[in-house]
PDB file of N, CA, C and O in Angstrom:
ATOM      1  N   ILE F   1      10.995  16.384   4.919  1.00  0.00           N
ATOM      2  CA  ILE F   1      11.775  15.460   5.715  1.00  0.00           C
ATOM      3  C   ILE F   1      13.239  15.846   5.614  1.00  0.00           C
ATOM      4  O   ILE F   1      13.653  16.442   4.631  1.00  0.00           O
ATOM      5  N   GLN F   2      13.981  15.495   6.620  1.00  0.00           N
ATOM      6  CA  GLN F   2      15.432  15.638   6.583  1.00  0.00           C
ATOM      7  C   GLN F   2      15.999  14.225   6.579  1.00  0.00           C
ATOM      8  O   GLN F   2      15.548  13.368   7.346  1.00  0.00           O
ATOM      9  N   ILE F   3      16.977  13.986   5.706  1.00  0.00           N
ATOM     10  CA  ILE F   3      17.545  12.648   5.581  1.00  0.00           C
ATOM     11  C   ILE F   3      19.062  12.703   5.657  1.00  0.00           C
ATOM     12  O   ILE F   3      19.667  13.753   5.507  1.00  0.00           O
ATOM     13  N   LYS F   4      19.664  11.543   5.865  1.00  0.00           N
ATOM     14  CA  LYS F   4      21.115  11.419   5.777  1.00  0.00           C
ATOM     15  C   LYS F   4      21.445  10.025   5.292  1.00  0.00           C
ATOM     16  O   LYS F   4      20.666   9.080   5.499  1.00  0.00           O
ATOM     17  N   ARG F   5      22.554   9.911   4.613  1.00  0.00           N
ATOM     18  CA  ARG F   5      23.019   8.607   4.181  1.00  0.00           C
ATOM     19  C   ARG F   5      23.813   8.003   5.319  1.00  0.00           C
ATOM     20  O   ARG F   5      24.699   8.622   5.884  1.00  0.00           O
ATOM     21  N   ASN F   6      23.475   6.781   5.657  1.00  0.00           N
ATOM     22  CA  ASN F   6      24.143   6.060   6.735  1.00  0.00           C
ATOM     23  C   ASN F   6      24.627   4.740   6.147  1.00  0.00           C
ATOM     24  O   ASN F   6      23.897   3.759   6.135  1.00  0.00           O
ATOM     25  N   GLY F   7      25.859   4.758   5.607  1.00  0.00           N
ATOM     26  CA  GLY F   7      26.341   3.570   4.912  1.00  0.00           C
ATOM     27  C   GLY F   7      25.580   3.408   3.610  1.00  0.00           C
ATOM     28  O   GLY F   7      25.617   4.265   2.757  1.00  0.00           O
ATOM     29  N   ARG F   8      24.851   2.296   3.481  1.00  0.00           N
ATOM     30  CA  ARG F   8      24.092   2.048   2.255  1.00  0.00           C
ATOM     31  C   ARG F   8      22.609   2.329   2.416  1.00  0.00           C
ATOM     32  O   ARG F   8      21.810   1.939   1.580  1.00  0.00           O
ATOM     33  N   ILE F   9      22.209   2.989   3.493  1.00  0.00           N
ATOM     34  CA  ILE F   9      20.791   3.262   3.710  1.00  0.00           C
ATOM     35  C   ILE F   9      20.545   4.757   3.873  1.00  0.00           C
ATOM     36  O   ILE F   9      21.456   5.514   4.160  1.00  0.00           O
ATOM     37  N   ILE F  10      19.285   5.160   3.669  1.00  0.00           N
ATOM     38  CA  ILE F  10      18.881   6.554   3.809  1.00  0.00           C
ATOM     39  C   ILE F  10      17.991   6.656   5.037  1.00  0.00           C
ATOM     40  O   ILE F  10      16.863   6.164   5.046  1.00  0.00           O
ATOM     41  N   ASP F  11      18.506   7.247   6.108  1.00  0.00           N
ATOM     42  CA  ASP F  11      17.767   7.422   7.362  1.00  0.00           C
ATOM     43  C   ASP F  11      16.999   8.733   7.358  1.00  0.00           C
ATOM     44  O   ASP F  11      17.521   9.758   6.920  1.00  0.00           O
ATOM     45  N   VAL F  12      15.780   8.693   7.880  1.00  0.00           N
ATOM     46  CA  VAL F  12      15.019   9.919   8.097  1.00  0.00           C
ATOM     47  C   VAL F  12      15.500  10.517   9.415  1.00  0.00           C
ATOM     48  O   VAL F  12      15.404   9.884  10.467  1.00  0.00           O
ATOM     49  N   LEU F  13      16.065  11.714   9.363  1.00  0.00           N
ATOM     50  CA  LEU F  13      16.539  12.398  10.569  1.00  0.00           C
ATOM     51  C   LEU F  13      15.403  13.112  11.285  1.00  0.00           C
ATOM     52  O   LEU F  13      15.375  13.194  12.500  1.00  0.00           O
ATOM     53  N   ASP F  14      14.491  13.682  10.498  1.00  0.00           N
ATOM     54  CA  ASP F  14      13.403  14.453  11.086  1.00  0.00           C
ATOM     55  C   ASP F  14      12.270  14.547  10.081  1.00  0.00           C
ATOM     56  O   ASP F  14      12.494  14.547   8.877  1.00  0.00           O
ATOM     57  N   VAL F  15      11.055  14.609  10.584  1.00  0.00           N
ATOM     58  CA  VAL F  15       9.870  14.832   9.758  1.00  0.00           C
ATOM     59  C   VAL F  15       9.241  16.116  10.269  1.00  0.00           C
ATOM     60  O   VAL F  15       8.925  16.232  11.449  1.00  0.00           O
ATOM     61  N   TYR F  16       9.098  17.082   9.380  1.00  0.00           N
ATOM     62  CA  TYR F  16       8.569  18.379   9.789  1.00  0.00           C
ATOM     63  C   TYR F  16       7.133  18.258  10.269  1.00  0.00           C
ATOM     64  O   TYR F  16       6.312  17.593   9.641  1.00  0.00           O
ATOM     65  N   LYS F  17       6.852  18.898  11.391  1.00  0.00           N
ATOM     66  CA  LYS F  17       5.520  18.892  11.978  1.00  0.00           C
ATOM     67  C   LYS F  17       4.510  19.482  10.991  1.00  0.00           C
ATOM     68  O   LYS F  17       4.784  20.481  10.346  1.00  0.00           O
ATOM     69  N   TYR F  18       3.366  18.827  10.876  1.00  0.00           N
ATOM     70  CA  TYR F  18       2.256  19.217   9.999  1.00  0.00           C
ATOM     71  C   TYR F  18       2.564  19.056   8.515  1.00  0.00           C
ATOM     72  O   TYR F  18       1.801  19.511   7.679  1.00  0.00           O
ATOM     73  N   SER F  19       3.671  18.433   8.161  1.00  0.00           N
ATOM     74  CA  SER F  19       4.015  18.242   6.749  1.00  0.00           C
ATOM     75  C   SER F  19       3.208  17.078   6.171  1.00  0.00           C
ATOM     76  O   SER F  19       2.679  16.239   6.905  1.00  0.00           O
ATOM     77  N   PRO F  20       3.107  17.001   4.836  1.00  0.00           N
ATOM     78  CA  PRO F  20       2.434  15.855   4.220  1.00  0.00           C
ATOM     79  C   PRO F  20       3.069  14.519   4.623  1.00  0.00           C
ATOM     80  O   PRO F  20       2.364  13.528   4.799  1.00  0.00           O
ATOM     81  N   ALA F  21       4.391  14.496   4.800  1.00  0.00           N
ATOM     82  CA  ALA F  21       5.062  13.261   5.213  1.00  0.00           C
ATOM     83  C   ALA F  21       4.632  12.844   6.621  1.00  0.00           C
ATOM     84  O   ALA F  21       4.389  11.667   6.885  1.00  0.00           O
ATOM     85  N   GLU F  22       4.526  13.808   7.532  1.00  0.00           N
ATOM     86  CA  GLU F  22       4.078  13.493   8.893  1.00  0.00           C
ATOM     87  C   GLU F  22       2.629  12.993   8.866  1.00  0.00           C
ATOM     88  O   GLU F  22       2.299  12.005   9.519  1.00  0.00           O
ATOM     89  N   LYS F  23       1.794  13.655   8.093  1.00  0.00           N
ATOM     90  CA  LYS F  23       0.393  13.239   8.004  1.00  0.00           C
ATOM     91  C   LYS F  23       0.251  11.836   7.432  1.00  0.00           C
ATOM     92  O   LYS F  23      -0.659  11.103   7.794  1.00  0.00           O
ATOM     93  N   ALA F  24       1.173  11.446   6.538  1.00  0.00           N
ATOM     94  CA  ALA F  24       1.142  10.107   5.951  1.00  0.00           C
ATOM     95  C   ALA F  24       1.646   9.043   6.916  1.00  0.00           C
ATOM     96  O   ALA F  24       1.381   7.866   6.734  1.00  0.00           O
ATOM     97  N   GLY F  25       2.406   9.460   7.953  1.00  0.00           N
ATOM     98  CA  GLY F  25       2.891   8.511   8.952  1.00  0.00           C
ATOM     99  C   GLY F  25       4.377   8.240   8.935  1.00  0.00           C
ATOM    100  O   GLY F  25       4.871   7.434   9.723  1.00  0.00           O
ATOM    101  N   LEU F  26       5.129   8.902   8.056  1.00  0.00           N
ATOM    102  CA  LEU F  26       6.579   8.737   8.029  1.00  0.00           C
ATOM    103  C   LEU F  26       7.163   9.261   9.333  1.00  0.00           C
ATOM    104  O   LEU F  26       6.705  10.280   9.852  1.00  0.00           O
ATOM    105  N   LYS F  27       8.165   8.549   9.879  1.00  0.00           N
ATOM    106  CA  LYS F  27       8.728   8.935  11.179  1.00  0.00           C
ATOM    107  C   LYS F  27      10.246   8.961  11.151  1.00  0.00           C
ATOM    108  O   LYS F  27      10.879   8.346  10.289  1.00  0.00           O
ATOM    109  N   LYS F  28      10.790   9.654  12.132  1.00  0.00           N
ATOM    110  CA  LYS F  28      12.242   9.693  12.345  1.00  0.00           C
ATOM    111  C   LYS F  28      12.752   8.261  12.458  1.00  0.00           C
ATOM    112  O   LYS F  28      12.101   7.403  13.035  1.00  0.00           O
ATOM    113  N   ASP F  29      13.905   7.997  11.878  1.00  0.00           N
ATOM    114  CA  ASP F  29      14.581   6.705  11.878  1.00  0.00           C
ATOM    115  C   ASP F  29      14.015   5.700  10.878  1.00  0.00           C
ATOM    116  O   ASP F  29      14.532   4.585  10.780  1.00  0.00           O
ATOM    117  N   ASP F  30      12.945   6.058  10.122  1.00  0.00           N
ATOM    118  CA  ASP F  30      12.524   5.189   9.028  1.00  0.00           C
ATOM    119  C   ASP F  30      13.649   5.176   7.994  1.00  0.00           C
ATOM    120  O   ASP F  30      14.425   6.129   7.890  1.00  0.00           O
ATOM    121  N   VAL F  31      13.755   4.101   7.229  1.00  0.00           N
ATOM    122  CA  VAL F  31      14.785   3.966   6.200  1.00  0.00           C
ATOM    123  C   VAL F  31      14.093   4.019   4.841  1.00  0.00           C
ATOM    124  O   VAL F  31      13.346   3.111   4.477  1.00  0.00           O
ATOM    125  N   VAL F  32      14.326   5.090   4.095  1.00  0.00           N
ATOM    126  CA  VAL F  32      13.679   5.297   2.804  1.00  0.00           C
ATOM    127  C   VAL F  32      14.330   4.401   1.755  1.00  0.00           C
ATOM    128  O   VAL F  32      15.555   4.360   1.621  1.00  0.00           O
ATOM    129  N   THR F  33      13.496   3.682   0.985  1.00  0.00           N
ATOM    130  CA  THR F  33      14.004   2.789  -0.053  1.00  0.00           C
ATOM    131  C   THR F  33      13.528   3.168  -1.448  1.00  0.00           C
ATOM    132  O   THR F  33      14.162   2.813  -2.432  1.00  0.00           O
ATOM    133  N   GLU F  34      12.380   3.891  -1.527  1.00  0.00           N
ATOM    134  CA  GLU F  34      11.807   4.202  -2.831  1.00  0.00           C
ATOM    135  C   GLU F  34      10.930   5.444  -2.727  1.00  0.00           C
ATOM    136  O   GLU F  34      10.241   5.624  -1.732  1.00  0.00           O
ATOM    137  N   ILE F  35      10.971   6.277  -3.749  1.00  0.00           N
ATOM    138  CA  ILE F  35      10.128   7.472  -3.794  1.00  0.00           C
ATOM    139  C   ILE F  35       9.496   7.552  -5.173  1.00  0.00           C
ATOM    140  O   ILE F  35      10.210   7.571  -6.187  1.00  0.00           O
ATOM    141  N   GLY F  36       8.164   7.580  -5.208  1.00  0.00           N
ATOM    142  CA  GLY F  36       7.456   7.697  -6.479  1.00  0.00           C
ATOM    143  C   GLY F  36       7.776   6.586  -7.455  1.00  0.00           C
ATOM    144  O   GLY F  36       7.840   6.814  -8.656  1.00  0.00           O
ATOM    145  N   GLY F  37       8.006   5.377  -6.948  1.00  0.00           N
ATOM    146  CA  GLY F  37       8.314   4.241  -7.803  1.00  0.00           C
ATOM    147  C   GLY F  37       9.770   4.132  -8.210  1.00  0.00           C
ATOM    148  O   GLY F  37      10.160   3.228  -8.944  1.00  0.00           O
ATOM    149  N   LYS F  38      10.614   5.034  -7.710  1.00  0.00           N
ATOM    150  CA  LYS F  38      12.044   5.047  -8.053  1.00  0.00           C
ATOM    151  C   LYS F  38      12.860   4.646  -6.837  1.00  0.00           C
ATOM    152  O   LYS F  38      12.783   5.294  -5.794  1.00  0.00           O
ATOM    153  N   LYS F  39      13.637   3.558  -6.949  1.00  0.00           N
ATOM    154  CA  LYS F  39      14.486   3.121  -5.840  1.00  0.00           C
ATOM    155  C   LYS F  39      15.560   4.169  -5.575  1.00  0.00           C
ATOM    156  O   LYS F  39      16.088   4.774  -6.498  1.00  0.00           O
ATOM    157  N   VAL F  40      15.844   4.402  -4.288  1.00  0.00           N
ATOM    158  CA  VAL F  40      16.846   5.389  -3.902  1.00  0.00           C
ATOM    159  C   VAL F  40      17.856   4.753  -2.947  1.00  0.00           C
ATOM    160  O   VAL F  40      17.491   3.938  -2.104  1.00  0.00           O
ATOM    161  N   SER F  41      19.125   5.132  -3.130  1.00  0.00           N
ATOM    162  CA  SER F  41      20.157   4.585  -2.260  1.00  0.00           C
ATOM    163  C   SER F  41      21.140   5.637  -1.774  1.00  0.00           C
ATOM    164  O   SER F  41      22.085   5.314  -1.071  1.00  0.00           O
ATOM    165  N   ASN F  42      20.903   6.903  -2.176  1.00  0.00           N
ATOM    166  CA  ASN F  42      21.760   7.973  -1.673  1.00  0.00           C
ATOM    167  C   ASN F  42      20.966   9.274  -1.672  1.00  0.00           C
ATOM    168  O   ASN F  42      19.875   9.359  -2.239  1.00  0.00           O
ATOM    169  N   THR F  43      21.515  10.284  -1.027  1.00  0.00           N
ATOM    170  CA  THR F  43      20.786  11.546  -0.869  1.00  0.00           C
ATOM    171  C   THR F  43      20.541  12.252  -2.203  1.00  0.00           C
ATOM    172  O   THR F  43      19.521  12.907  -2.364  1.00  0.00           O
ATOM    173  N   ASP F  44      21.457  12.111  -3.167  1.00  0.00           N
ATOM    174  CA  ASP F  44      21.241  12.719  -4.480  1.00  0.00           C
ATOM    175  C   ASP F  44      20.031  12.100  -5.169  1.00  0.00           C
ATOM    176  O   ASP F  44      19.221  12.804  -5.771  1.00  0.00           O
ATOM    177  N   GLU F  45      19.891  10.773  -5.072  1.00  0.00           N
ATOM    178  CA  GLU F  45      18.741  10.098  -5.673  1.00  0.00           C
ATOM    179  C   GLU F  45      17.443  10.501  -4.979  1.00  0.00           C
ATOM    180  O   GLU F  45      16.415  10.659  -5.632  1.00  0.00           O
ATOM    181  N   VAL F  46      17.490  10.687  -3.658  1.00  0.00           N
ATOM    182  CA  VAL F  46      16.306  11.142  -2.925  1.00  0.00           C
ATOM    183  C   VAL F  46      15.920  12.531  -3.393  1.00  0.00           C
ATOM    184  O   VAL F  46      14.751  12.799  -3.696  1.00  0.00           O
ATOM    185  N   ARG F  47      16.881  13.429  -3.486  1.00  0.00           N
ATOM    186  CA  ARG F  47      16.615  14.796  -3.936  1.00  0.00           C
ATOM    187  C   ARG F  47      16.016  14.787  -5.343  1.00  0.00           C
ATOM    188  O   ARG F  47      15.029  15.467  -5.616  1.00  0.00           O
ATOM    189  N   ASP F  48      16.586  13.984  -6.245  1.00  0.00           N
ATOM    190  CA  ASP F  48      16.072  13.904  -7.614  1.00  0.00           C
ATOM    191  C   ASP F  48      14.649  13.347  -7.640  1.00  0.00           C
ATOM    192  O   ASP F  48      13.786  13.867  -8.356  1.00  0.00           O
ATOM    193  N   ALA F  49      14.391  12.297  -6.866  1.00  0.00           N
ATOM    194  CA  ALA F  49      13.057  11.686  -6.841  1.00  0.00           C
ATOM    195  C   ALA F  49      12.031  12.651  -6.258  1.00  0.00           C
ATOM    196  O   ALA F  49      10.912  12.756  -6.771  1.00  0.00           O
ATOM    197  N   LEU F  50      12.384  13.364  -5.203  1.00  0.00           N
ATOM    198  CA  LEU F  50      11.462  14.347  -4.637  1.00  0.00           C
ATOM    199  C   LEU F  50      11.200  15.471  -5.634  1.00  0.00           C
ATOM    200  O   LEU F  50      10.066  15.917  -5.790  1.00  0.00           O
ATOM    201  N   HIS F  51      12.238  15.915  -6.328  1.00  0.00           N
ATOM    202  CA  HIS F  51      12.086  16.968  -7.331  1.00  0.00           C
ATOM    203  C   HIS F  51      11.165  16.499  -8.459  1.00  0.00           C
ATOM    204  O   HIS F  51      10.305  17.252  -8.922  1.00  0.00           O
ATOM    205  N   ASP F  52      11.321  15.243  -8.899  1.00  0.00           N
ATOM    206  CA  ASP F  52      10.485  14.694  -9.968  1.00  0.00           C
ATOM    207  C   ASP F  52       9.012  14.633  -9.571  1.00  0.00           C
ATOM    208  O   ASP F  52       8.139  14.640 -10.435  1.00  0.00           O
ATOM    209  N   ASN F  53       8.724  14.549  -8.264  1.00  0.00           N
ATOM    210  CA  ASN F  53       7.353  14.398  -7.785  1.00  0.00           C
ATOM    211  C   ASN F  53       6.756  15.672  -7.208  1.00  0.00           C
ATOM    212  O   ASN F  53       5.595  15.674  -6.803  1.00  0.00           O
ATOM    213  N   MET F  54       7.515  16.764  -7.175  1.00  0.00           N
ATOM    214  CA  MET F  54       7.064  17.962  -6.462  1.00  0.00           C
ATOM    215  C   MET F  54       5.827  18.621  -7.072  1.00  0.00           C
ATOM    216  O   MET F  54       5.095  19.302  -6.374  1.00  0.00           O
ATOM    217  N   GLU F  55       5.555  18.418  -8.343  1.00  0.00           N
ATOM    218  CA  GLU F  55       4.388  19.024  -8.975  1.00  0.00           C
ATOM    219  C   GLU F  55       3.155  18.128  -8.913  1.00  0.00           C
ATOM    220  O   GLU F  55       2.070  18.542  -9.296  1.00  0.00           O
ATOM    221  N   LYS F  56       3.319  16.914  -8.433  1.00  0.00           N
ATOM    222  CA  LYS F  56       2.197  15.981  -8.356  1.00  0.00           C
ATOM    223  C   LYS F  56       1.352  16.266  -7.127  1.00  0.00           C
ATOM    224  O   LYS F  56       1.816  16.834  -6.144  1.00  0.00           O
ATOM    225  N   SER F  57       0.114  15.818  -7.163  1.00  0.00           N
ATOM    226  CA  SER F  57      -0.762  15.998  -6.004  1.00  0.00           C
ATOM    227  C   SER F  57      -0.561  14.890  -4.978  1.00  0.00           C
ATOM    228  O   SER F  57      -0.955  15.033  -3.827  1.00  0.00           O
ATOM    229  N   ALA F  58       0.087  13.788  -5.385  1.00  0.00           N
ATOM    230  CA  ALA F  58       0.356  12.681  -4.461  1.00  0.00           C
ATOM    231  C   ALA F  58       1.470  11.805  -5.042  1.00  0.00           C
ATOM    232  O   ALA F  58       1.641  11.734  -6.256  1.00  0.00           O
ATOM    233  N   TYR F  59       2.213  11.174  -4.163  1.00  0.00           N
ATOM    234  CA  TYR F  59       3.204  10.185  -4.563  1.00  0.00           C
ATOM    235  C   TYR F  59       3.428   9.255  -3.384  1.00  0.00           C
ATOM    236  O   TYR F  59       2.950   9.490  -2.281  1.00  0.00           O
ATOM    237  N   ASN F  60       4.149   8.166  -3.622  1.00  0.00           N
ATOM    238  CA  ASN F  60       4.347   7.151  -2.599  1.00  0.00           C
ATOM    239  C   ASN F  60       5.814   7.090  -2.172  1.00  0.00           C
ATOM    240  O   ASN F  60       6.703   7.231  -3.002  1.00  0.00           O
ATOM    241  N   ILE F  61       6.020   6.910  -0.880  1.00  0.00           N
ATOM    242  CA  ILE F  61       7.354   6.649  -0.346  1.00  0.00           C
ATOM    243  C   ILE F  61       7.327   5.271   0.299  1.00  0.00           C
ATOM    244  O   ILE F  61       6.431   4.976   1.097  1.00  0.00           O
ATOM    245  N   LYS F  62       8.292   4.440  -0.067  1.00  0.00           N
ATOM    246  CA  LYS F  62       8.449   3.144   0.588  1.00  0.00           C
ATOM    247  C   LYS F  62       9.637   3.255   1.529  1.00  0.00           C
ATOM    248  O   LYS F  62      10.650   3.865   1.210  1.00  0.00           O
ATOM    249  N   ALA F  63       9.469   2.673   2.706  1.00  0.00           N
ATOM    250  CA  ALA F  63      10.507   2.741   3.728  1.00  0.00           C
ATOM    251  C   ALA F  63      10.420   1.504   4.603  1.00  0.00           C
ATOM    252  O   ALA F  63       9.460   0.731   4.512  1.00  0.00           O
ATOM    253  N   ALA F  64      11.415   1.345   5.444  1.00  0.00           N
ATOM    254  CA  ALA F  64      11.414   0.257   6.421  1.00  0.00           C
ATOM    255  C   ALA F  64      11.441   0.871   7.812  1.00  0.00           C
ATOM    256  O   ALA F  64      12.115   1.871   8.044  1.00  0.00           O
ATOM    257  N   ARG F  65      10.686   0.266   8.704  1.00  0.00           N
ATOM    258  CA  ARG F  65      10.681   0.680  10.112  1.00  0.00           C
ATOM    259  C   ARG F  65      10.893  -0.573  10.943  1.00  0.00           C
ATOM    260  O   ARG F  65      10.099  -1.508  10.882  1.00  0.00           O
ATOM    261  N   ASN F  66      11.994  -0.589  11.676  1.00  0.00           N
ATOM    262  CA  ASN F  66      12.347  -1.756  12.489  1.00  0.00           C
ATOM    263  C   ASN F  66      12.366  -3.029  11.646  1.00  0.00           C
ATOM    264  O   ASN F  66      11.935  -4.087  12.080  1.00  0.00           O
ATOM    265  N   GLY F  67      12.857  -2.898  10.404  1.00  0.00           N
ATOM    266  CA  GLY F  67      12.975  -4.047   9.521  1.00  0.00           C
ATOM    267  C   GLY F  67      11.706  -4.409   8.768  1.00  0.00           C
ATOM    268  O   GLY F  67      11.720  -5.317   7.948  1.00  0.00           O
ATOM    269  N   ASN F  68      10.603  -3.735   9.044  1.00  0.00           N
ATOM    270  CA  ASN F  68       9.334  -4.022   8.368  1.00  0.00           C
ATOM    271  C   ASN F  68       9.109  -3.046   7.224  1.00  0.00           C
ATOM    272  O   ASN F  68       9.186  -1.838   7.419  1.00  0.00           O
ATOM    273  N   ALA F  69       8.791  -3.577   6.036  1.00  0.00           N
ATOM    274  CA  ALA F  69       8.517  -2.727   4.871  1.00  0.00           C
ATOM    275  C   ALA F  69       7.200  -1.990   5.080  1.00  0.00           C
ATOM    276  O   ALA F  69       6.222  -2.564   5.553  1.00  0.00           O
ATOM    277  N   MET F  70       7.206  -0.709   4.737  1.00  0.00           N
ATOM    278  CA  MET F  70       6.016   0.126   4.889  1.00  0.00           C
ATOM    279  C   MET F  70       5.859   0.985   3.644  1.00  0.00           C
ATOM    280  O   MET F  70       6.817   1.214   2.908  1.00  0.00           O
ATOM    281  N   SER F  71       4.642   1.477   3.437  1.00  0.00           N
ATOM    282  CA  SER F  71       4.338   2.323   2.300  1.00  0.00           C
ATOM    283  C   SER F  71       3.561   3.540   2.786  1.00  0.00           C
ATOM    284  O   SER F  71       2.634   3.405   3.590  1.00  0.00           O
ATOM    285  N   PHE F  72       3.945   4.720   2.301  1.00  0.00           N
ATOM    286  CA  PHE F  72       3.333   5.964   2.744  1.00  0.00           C
ATOM    287  C   PHE F  72       2.852   6.756   1.534  1.00  0.00           C
ATOM    288  O   PHE F  72       3.642   7.050   0.633  1.00  0.00           O
ATOM    289  N   ASP F  73       1.571   7.071   1.487  1.00  0.00           N
ATOM    290  CA  ASP F  73       1.019   7.897   0.421  1.00  0.00           C
ATOM    291  C   ASP F  73       1.091   9.353   0.854  1.00  0.00           C
ATOM    292  O   ASP F  73       0.401   9.767   1.783  1.00  0.00           O
ATOM    293  N   ILE F  74       1.941  10.107   0.180  1.00  0.00           N
ATOM    294  CA  ILE F  74       2.151  11.513   0.490  1.00  0.00           C
ATOM    295  C   ILE F  74       1.190  12.327  -0.370  1.00  0.00           C
ATOM    296  O   ILE F  74       1.263  12.285  -1.601  1.00  0.00           O
ATOM    297  N   LYS F  75       0.286  13.052   0.269  1.00  0.00           N
ATOM    298  CA  LYS F  75      -0.692  13.863  -0.448  1.00  0.00           C
ATOM    299  C   LYS F  75      -0.352  15.333  -0.256  1.00  0.00           C
ATOM    300  O   LYS F  75      -0.293  15.824   0.865  1.00  0.00           O
ATOM    301  N   ILE F  76      -0.129  16.016  -1.370  1.00  0.00           N
ATOM    302  CA  ILE F  76       0.251  17.418  -1.345  1.00  0.00           C
ATOM    303  C   ILE F  76      -1.018  18.256  -1.485  1.00  0.00           C
ATOM    304  O   ILE F  76      -1.762  18.099  -2.455  1.00  0.00           O
ATOM    305  N   PRO F  77      -1.272  19.147  -0.527  1.00  0.00           N
ATOM    306  CA  PRO F  77      -2.481  19.984  -0.632  1.00  0.00           C
ATOM    307  C   PRO F  77      -2.389  20.922  -1.831  1.00  0.00           C
ATOM    308  O   PRO F  77      -1.312  21.394  -2.190  1.00  0.00           O
ATOM    309  N   LYS F  78      -3.532  21.156  -2.451  1.00  0.00           N
ATOM    310  CA  LYS F  78      -3.576  22.077  -3.584  1.00  0.00           C
ATOM    311  C   LYS F  78      -3.315  23.487  -3.100  1.00  0.00           C
ATOM    312  O   LYS F  78      -3.757  23.880  -2.022  1.00  0.00           O
ATOM    313  N   LYS F  79      -2.603  24.234  -3.916  1.00  0.00           N
ATOM    314  CA  LYS F  79      -2.356  25.631  -3.587  1.00  0.00           C
ATOM    315  C   LYS F  79      -3.599  26.437  -3.899  1.00  0.00           C
ATOM    316  O   LYS F  79      -4.210  26.266  -4.963  1.00  0.00           O
ATOM    317  N   LEU F  80      -3.959  27.306  -3.002  1.00  0.00           N
ATOM    318  CA  LEU F  80      -5.113  28.163  -3.219  1.00  0.00           C
ATOM    319  C   LEU F  80      -4.704  29.339  -4.083  1.00  0.00           C
ATOM    320  O   LEU F  80      -3.617  29.897  -3.941  1.00  0.00           O
ATOM    321  N   LYS F  81      -5.589  29.707  -4.977  1.00  0.00           N
ATOM    322  CA  LYS F  81      -5.333  30.903  -5.785  1.00  0.00           C
ATOM    323  C   LYS F  81      -5.602  32.120  -4.911  1.00  0.00           C
ATOM    324  O   LYS F  81      -6.606  32.177  -4.210  1.00  0.00           O
ATOM    325  N   THR F  82      -4.690  33.045  -4.937  1.00  0.00           N
ATOM    326  CA  THR F  82      -4.841  34.250  -4.112  1.00  0.00           C
ATOM    327  C   THR F  82      -4.672  35.490  -4.978  1.00  0.00           C
ATOM    328  O   THR F  82      -4.123  35.418  -6.084  1.00  0.00           O
ATOM    329  N   ALA F  83      -5.121  36.591  -4.443  1.00  0.00           N
ATOM    330  CA  ALA F  83      -4.954  37.864  -5.140  1.00  0.00           C
ATOM    331  C   ALA F  83      -4.763  38.949  -4.103  1.00  0.00           C
ATOM    332  O   ALA F  83      -5.340  38.904  -3.008  1.00  0.00           O
ATOM    333  N   ASN F  84      -3.910  39.881  -4.402  1.00  0.00           N
ATOM    334  CA  ASN F  84      -3.741  41.055  -3.536  1.00  0.00           C
ATOM    335  C   ASN F  84      -4.713  42.122  -4.003  1.00  0.00           C
ATOM    336  O   ASN F  84      -4.694  42.545  -5.150  1.00  0.00           O
ATOM    337  N   LEU F  85      -5.566  42.553  -3.103  1.00  0.00           N
ATOM    338  CA  LEU F  85      -6.544  43.590  -3.459  1.00  0.00           C
ATOM    339  C   LEU F  85      -6.243  44.878  -2.746  1.00  0.00           C
ATOM    340  O   LEU F  85      -5.732  44.963  -1.721  1.00  0.00           O
TER     341      LEU F  85
END
């Protein structure tokens, strides 16, 4: 996702096509409030929360859409083991 701080809120600018966030239902203009159980209020906190969750197979993002609280379960696909032969 791409985000920006807009005053005291974190707006989603874009959700990458085919990303786990898009598959979970997160959309442009949603307002992110929490990532992985950690409240966020600025882009540094979002970056830290995403970094803290990057090794997990799933985490939750809470956001608001048109003033309605929503919850998104982000599921990260397992990496396939590969080998060069």
